[in-house]
């Protein structure tokens, strides 16, 4: 019931937010990056969520972001980017890219959130994470090889550099088209984060047209 009510409140607040877009101001509800960060596909408006699997706020935001993604127009692309500022976060970032490399992101993503936030598992090293992936049919050798692969290590390094370029101060945060940063503390709530994001997407769409 709580999840259903949360989704209804999100849809209602977003509808109200459409009427209040003129009130969103730079430096108040969102921040412009001092230096724009290149996006993966310049032909699209890129919305990037910087997150951490062990973050309770990210865990509660996940159902909202999944619902929000369903309404995206074809000119908008959504990207997850793991935050990394300590050892366990790097391990979890590697898990994200291992799942991507093994084409099993959809199987791993929510269960990994659940393991850390509901089951209170730490999964803070390669061994424990390998056991987690084994529950999804990944043999130890495949996991070890992928976890330590050049591709995964490089993507983790790039994600770390990207978050630093964004000036991320916590998780979850959203960066719109490599130009604007949105957080719950700036927007006012997680629901309002998505309202401000919609506003910025439309702003960029108008600028591009």
CSV table of C-alpha atoms in Angstrom, one decimal:
chain,number,residue,atom,x,y,z
A,1,UNK,CA,0.0,0.0,0.0
A,2,UNK,CA,2.8,2.4,0.8
A,3,UNK,CA,4.4,1.9,-2.6
A,4,UNK,CA,1.1,2.4,-4.4
A,5,UNK,CA,0.4,5.6,-2.4
A,6,UNK,CA,3.9,6.8,-3.1
A,7,UNK,CA,3.4,6.3,-6.9
A,8,UNK,CA,0.1,8.2,-6.8
A,9,UNK,CA,1.6,11.0,-4.8
A,10,UNK,CA,4.5,11.2,-7.3
A,11,UNK,CA,2.2,11.4,-10.3
A,12,UNK,CA,0.1,14.1,-8.6
A,13,UNK,CA,3.0,16.1,-7.5
A,14,UNK,CA,4.5,16.0,-11.0
A,15,UNK,CA,1.3,17.1,-12.5
A,16,UNK,CA,1.2,20.1,-10.1
A,17,UNK,CA,4.8,20.7,-10.8
A,18,UNK,CA,4.1,21.2,-14.5
A,19,UNK,CA,2.0,24.3,-13.5
A,20,UNK,CA,4.8,25.6,-11.3
A,21,UNK,CA,7.8,25.3,-13.7
A,22,UNK,CA,8.3,29.1,-13.9
A,23,UNK,CA,9.2,29.0,-10.2
A,24,UNK,CA,12.3,26.8,-10.7
A,25,UNK,CA,15.4,28.9,-10.5
A,26,UNK,CA,19.1,28.2,-11.0
A,27,UNK,CA,21.0,28.2,-7.8
A,28,UNK,CA,17.8,27.6,-5.8
A,29,UNK,CA,16.2,24.4,-7.2
A,30,UNK,CA,19.1,23.2,-9.3
A,31,UNK,CA,22.7,24.0,-10.0
A,32,UNK,CA,24.4,24.7,-13.3
A,33,UNK,CA,27.7,23.0,-13.7
A,34,UNK,CA,30.7,25.3,-13.9
A,35,UNK,CA,32.0,23.2,-16.8
A,36,UNK,CA,29.6,21.1,-18.9
A,37,UNK,CA,30.4,17.4,-19.0
A,38,UNK,CA,30.2,15.6,-22.4
A,39,UNK,CA,27.3,13.2,-22.8
A,40,UNK,CA,27.4,9.7,-24.3
A,41,UNK,CA,25.1,10.7,-27.2
A,42,UNK,CA,24.9,14.4,-28.2
A,43,UNK,CA,21.8,13.8,-30.3
A,44,UNK,CA,19.8,12.9,-27.1
A,45,UNK,CA,19.0,14.7,-23.9
A,46,UNK,CA,20.9,12.7,-21.3
A,47,UNK,CA,19.5,12.3,-17.8
A,48,UNK,CA,22.0,10.6,-15.5
A,49,UNK,CA,21.3,9.4,-12.0
A,50,UNK,CA,24.3,9.1,-9.8
A,51,UNK,CA,23.6,6.5,-7.2
A,52,UNK,CA,24.9,3.9,-4.7
A,53,UNK,CA,23.4,0.5,-4.1
A,54,UNK,CA,24.1,0.9,-0.4
A,55,UNK,CA,22.3,4.3,-0.1
A,56,UNK,CA,18.9,4.1,1.6
A,57,UNK,CA,17.7,7.3,-0.2
A,58,UNK,CA,18.7,5.7,-3.6
A,59,UNK,CA,16.7,2.6,-2.6
A,60,UNK,CA,13.6,4.6,-1.9
A,61,UNK,CA,14.1,6.7,-5.0
A,62,UNK,CA,14.4,3.6,-7.3
A,63,UNK,CA,10.7,2.9,-7.7
A,64,UNK,CA,10.1,6.6,-8.5
A,65,UNK,CA,12.8,6.7,-11.1
A,66,UNK,CA,11.6,3.5,-12.7
A,67,UNK,CA,8.1,4.9,-13.0
A,68,UNK,CA,9.3,8.2,-14.3
A,69,UNK,CA,11.4,6.5,-17.0
A,70,UNK,CA,8.3,4.9,-18.5
A,71,UNK,CA,7.1,8.4,-19.7
A,72,UNK,CA,10.3,9.5,-21.3
A,73,UNK,CA,10.1,10.8,-24.9
A,74,UNK,CA,12.3,9.4,-27.6
A,75,UNK,CA,14.7,12.3,-27.5
A,76,UNK,CA,15.7,11.5,-23.9
A,77,UNK,CA,18.0,8.8,-22.7
A,78,UNK,CA,18.5,7.7,-19.1
A,79,UNK,CA,21.8,6.6,-17.6
A,80,UNK,CA,22.8,5.1,-14.3
A,81,UNK,CA,26.2,6.1,-13.0
A,82,UNK,CA,27.5,4.7,-9.7
A,83,UNK,CA,29.1,7.1,-7.2
A,84,UNK,CA,32.4,6.1,-5.7
A,85,UNK,CA,34.1,7.7,-2.7
A,86,UNK,CA,35.2,4.7,-0.6
A,87,UNK,CA,36.2,1.1,-1.0
A,88,UNK,CA,32.8,-0.6,-0.6
A,89,UNK,CA,31.3,1.9,-3.1
A,90,UNK,CA,34.0,0.9,-5.6
A,91,UNK,CA,33.1,-2.8,-5.1
A,92,UNK,CA,29.4,-2.0,-5.7
A,93,UNK,CA,30.3,0.0,-8.8
A,94,UNK,CA,32.2,-2.9,-10.1
A,95,UNK,CA,29.1,-5.1,-9.5
A,96,UNK,CA,27.1,-2.7,-11.6
A,97,UNK,CA,29.5,-2.9,-14.5
A,98,UNK,CA,29.9,-6.7,-14.1
A,99,UNK,CA,26.1,-7.1,-14.4
A,100,UNK,CA,26.2,-4.9,-17.5
A,101,UNK,CA,29.1,-6.8,-19.1
A,102,UNK,CA,27.3,-10.2,-18.5
A,103,UNK,CA,24.0,-8.8,-19.9
A,104,UNK,CA,22.2,-9.5,-16.7
A,105,UNK,CA,21.6,-6.0,-15.3
A,106,UNK,CA,17.9,-6.4,-15.2
A,107,UNK,CA,18.3,-9.5,-13.1
A,108,UNK,CA,20.9,-8.1,-10.7
A,109,UNK,CA,19.9,-4.4,-10.2
A,110,UNK,CA,17.0,-4.6,-7.8
A,111,UNK,CA,18.2,-7.7,-6.0
A,112,UNK,CA,21.5,-5.9,-5.2
A,113,UNK,CA,19.6,-3.0,-3.8
A,114,UNK,CA,17.5,-5.4,-1.7
A,115,UNK,CA,20.5,-7.3,-0.5
A,116,UNK,CA,22.2,-4.2,0.9
A,117,UNK,CA,19.1,-2.3,2.1
A,118,UNK,CA,16.7,-5.0,3.3
A,119,UNK,CA,18.9,-8.0,4.0
A,120,UNK,CA,21.6,-5.8,5.4
A,121,UNK,CA,24.4,-7.7,3.6
A,122,UNK,CA,27.6,-5.7,3.2
A,123,UNK,CA,28.9,-7.3,0.0
A,124,UNK,CA,32.0,-5.2,0.5
A,125,UNK,CA,34.6,-7.3,-1.2
A,126,UNK,CA,35.1,-9.4,-4.3
A,127,UNK,CA,34.5,-12.8,-2.5
A,128,UNK,CA,31.1,-11.9,-1.1
A,129,UNK,CA,30.0,-10.3,-4.3
A,130,UNK,CA,31.1,-13.4,-6.2
A,131,UNK,CA,28.8,-15.5,-3.9
A,132,UNK,CA,26.0,-13.1,-4.6
A,133,UNK,CA,26.4,-13.4,-8.4
A,134,UNK,CA,26.7,-17.2,-8.0
A,135,UNK,CA,23.1,-17.2,-6.8
A,136,UNK,CA,22.2,-15.9,-10.3
A,137,UNK,CA,24.1,-18.6,-12.1
A,138,UNK,CA,27.4,-16.9,-12.6
A,139,UNK,CA,30.3,-19.3,-12.1
A,140,UNK,CA,33.3,-18.2,-10.0
A,141,UNK,CA,35.8,-18.0,-12.8
A,142,UNK,CA,33.5,-15.9,-15.0
A,143,UNK,CA,32.8,-13.5,-12.2
A,144,UNK,CA,36.4,-13.2,-11.3
A,145,UNK,CA,37.6,-12.6,-14.8
A,146,UNK,CA,34.8,-10.0,-15.5
A,147,UNK,CA,35.2,-8.3,-12.1
A,148,UNK,CA,38.9,-7.7,-12.7
A,149,UNK,CA,38.7,-7.1,-16.5
A,150,UNK,CA,40.1,-4.0,-18.1
A,151,UNK,CA,36.7,-3.0,-19.3
A,152,UNK,CA,35.1,-3.0,-15.8
A,153,UNK,CA,38.0,-1.3,-14.1
A,154,UNK,CA,38.1,1.4,-16.8
A,155,UNK,CA,34.3,2.0,-16.5
A,156,UNK,CA,34.6,2.3,-12.7
A,157,UNK,CA,37.4,4.9,-13.2
A,158,UNK,CA,35.4,6.8,-15.7
A,159,UNK,CA,32.3,6.8,-13.4
A,160,UNK,CA,34.4,8.2,-10.6
A,161,UNK,CA,35.8,10.9,-12.8
A,162,UNK,CA,32.4,11.8,-14.1
A,163,UNK,CA,30.9,12.1,-10.6
A,164,UNK,CA,33.8,14.4,-9.6
A,165,UNK,CA,33.2,16.5,-12.8
A,166,UNK,CA,29.5,16.8,-11.8
A,167,UNK,CA,30.4,18.0,-8.4
A,168,UNK,CA,28.2,15.3,-6.8
A,169,UNK,CA,27.7,16.0,-3.0
A,170,UNK,CA,25.5,13.0,-2.2
A,171,UNK,CA,23.3,10.3,-3.6
A,172,UNK,CA,20.9,10.1,-5.4
A,173,UNK,CA,21.5,13.1,-7.6
A,174,UNK,CA,20.5,13.7,-11.2
A,175,UNK,CA,22.5,15.5,-13.9
A,176,UNK,CA,20.6,16.7,-16.9
A,177,UNK,CA,22.5,16.7,-20.2
A,178,UNK,CA,25.8,17.2,-18.5
A,179,UNK,CA,24.8,20.8,-17.6
A,180,UNK,CA,22.6,20.9,-14.6
A,181,UNK,CA,22.7,19.0,-11.2
A,182,UNK,CA,19.5,18.3,-9.2
A,183,UNK,CA,19.4,17.0,-5.6
A,184,UNK,CA,16.6,16.5,-3.1
A,185,UNK,CA,18.2,19.1,-0.9
A,186,UNK,CA,18.0,21.7,-3.7
A,187,UNK,CA,14.6,20.6,-5.2
A,188,UNK,CA,12.9,20.0,-1.8
A,189,UNK,CA,12.2,16.3,-2.1
A,190,UNK,CA,12.8,13.3,-4.2
A,191,UNK,CA,9.4,13.8,-6.0
A,192,UNK,CA,10.4,17.4,-6.7
A,193,UNK,CA,13.7,16.2,-8.1
A,194,UNK,CA,11.8,14.7,-10.9
A,195,UNK,CA,9.7,17.8,-11.5
A,196,UNK,CA,12.8,19.9,-11.8
A,197,UNK,CA,14.4,17.3,-14.1
A,198,UNK,CA,11.3,17.5,-16.3
A,199,UNK,CA,11.6,21.3,-16.4
A,200,UNK,CA,15.3,21.1,-17.3
A,201,UNK,CA,14.7,18.5,-20.0
A,202,UNK,CA,12.1,20.8,-21.6
A,203,UNK,CA,14.5,23.8,-21.2
A,204,UNK,CA,17.2,21.9,-23.1
A,205,UNK,CA,14.8,20.7,-25.7
A,206,UNK,CA,13.7,24.3,-26.4
A,207,UNK,CA,17.4,25.4,-26.6
A,208,UNK,CA,18.2,22.6,-29.1
A,209,UNK,CA,15.3,23.4,-31.3
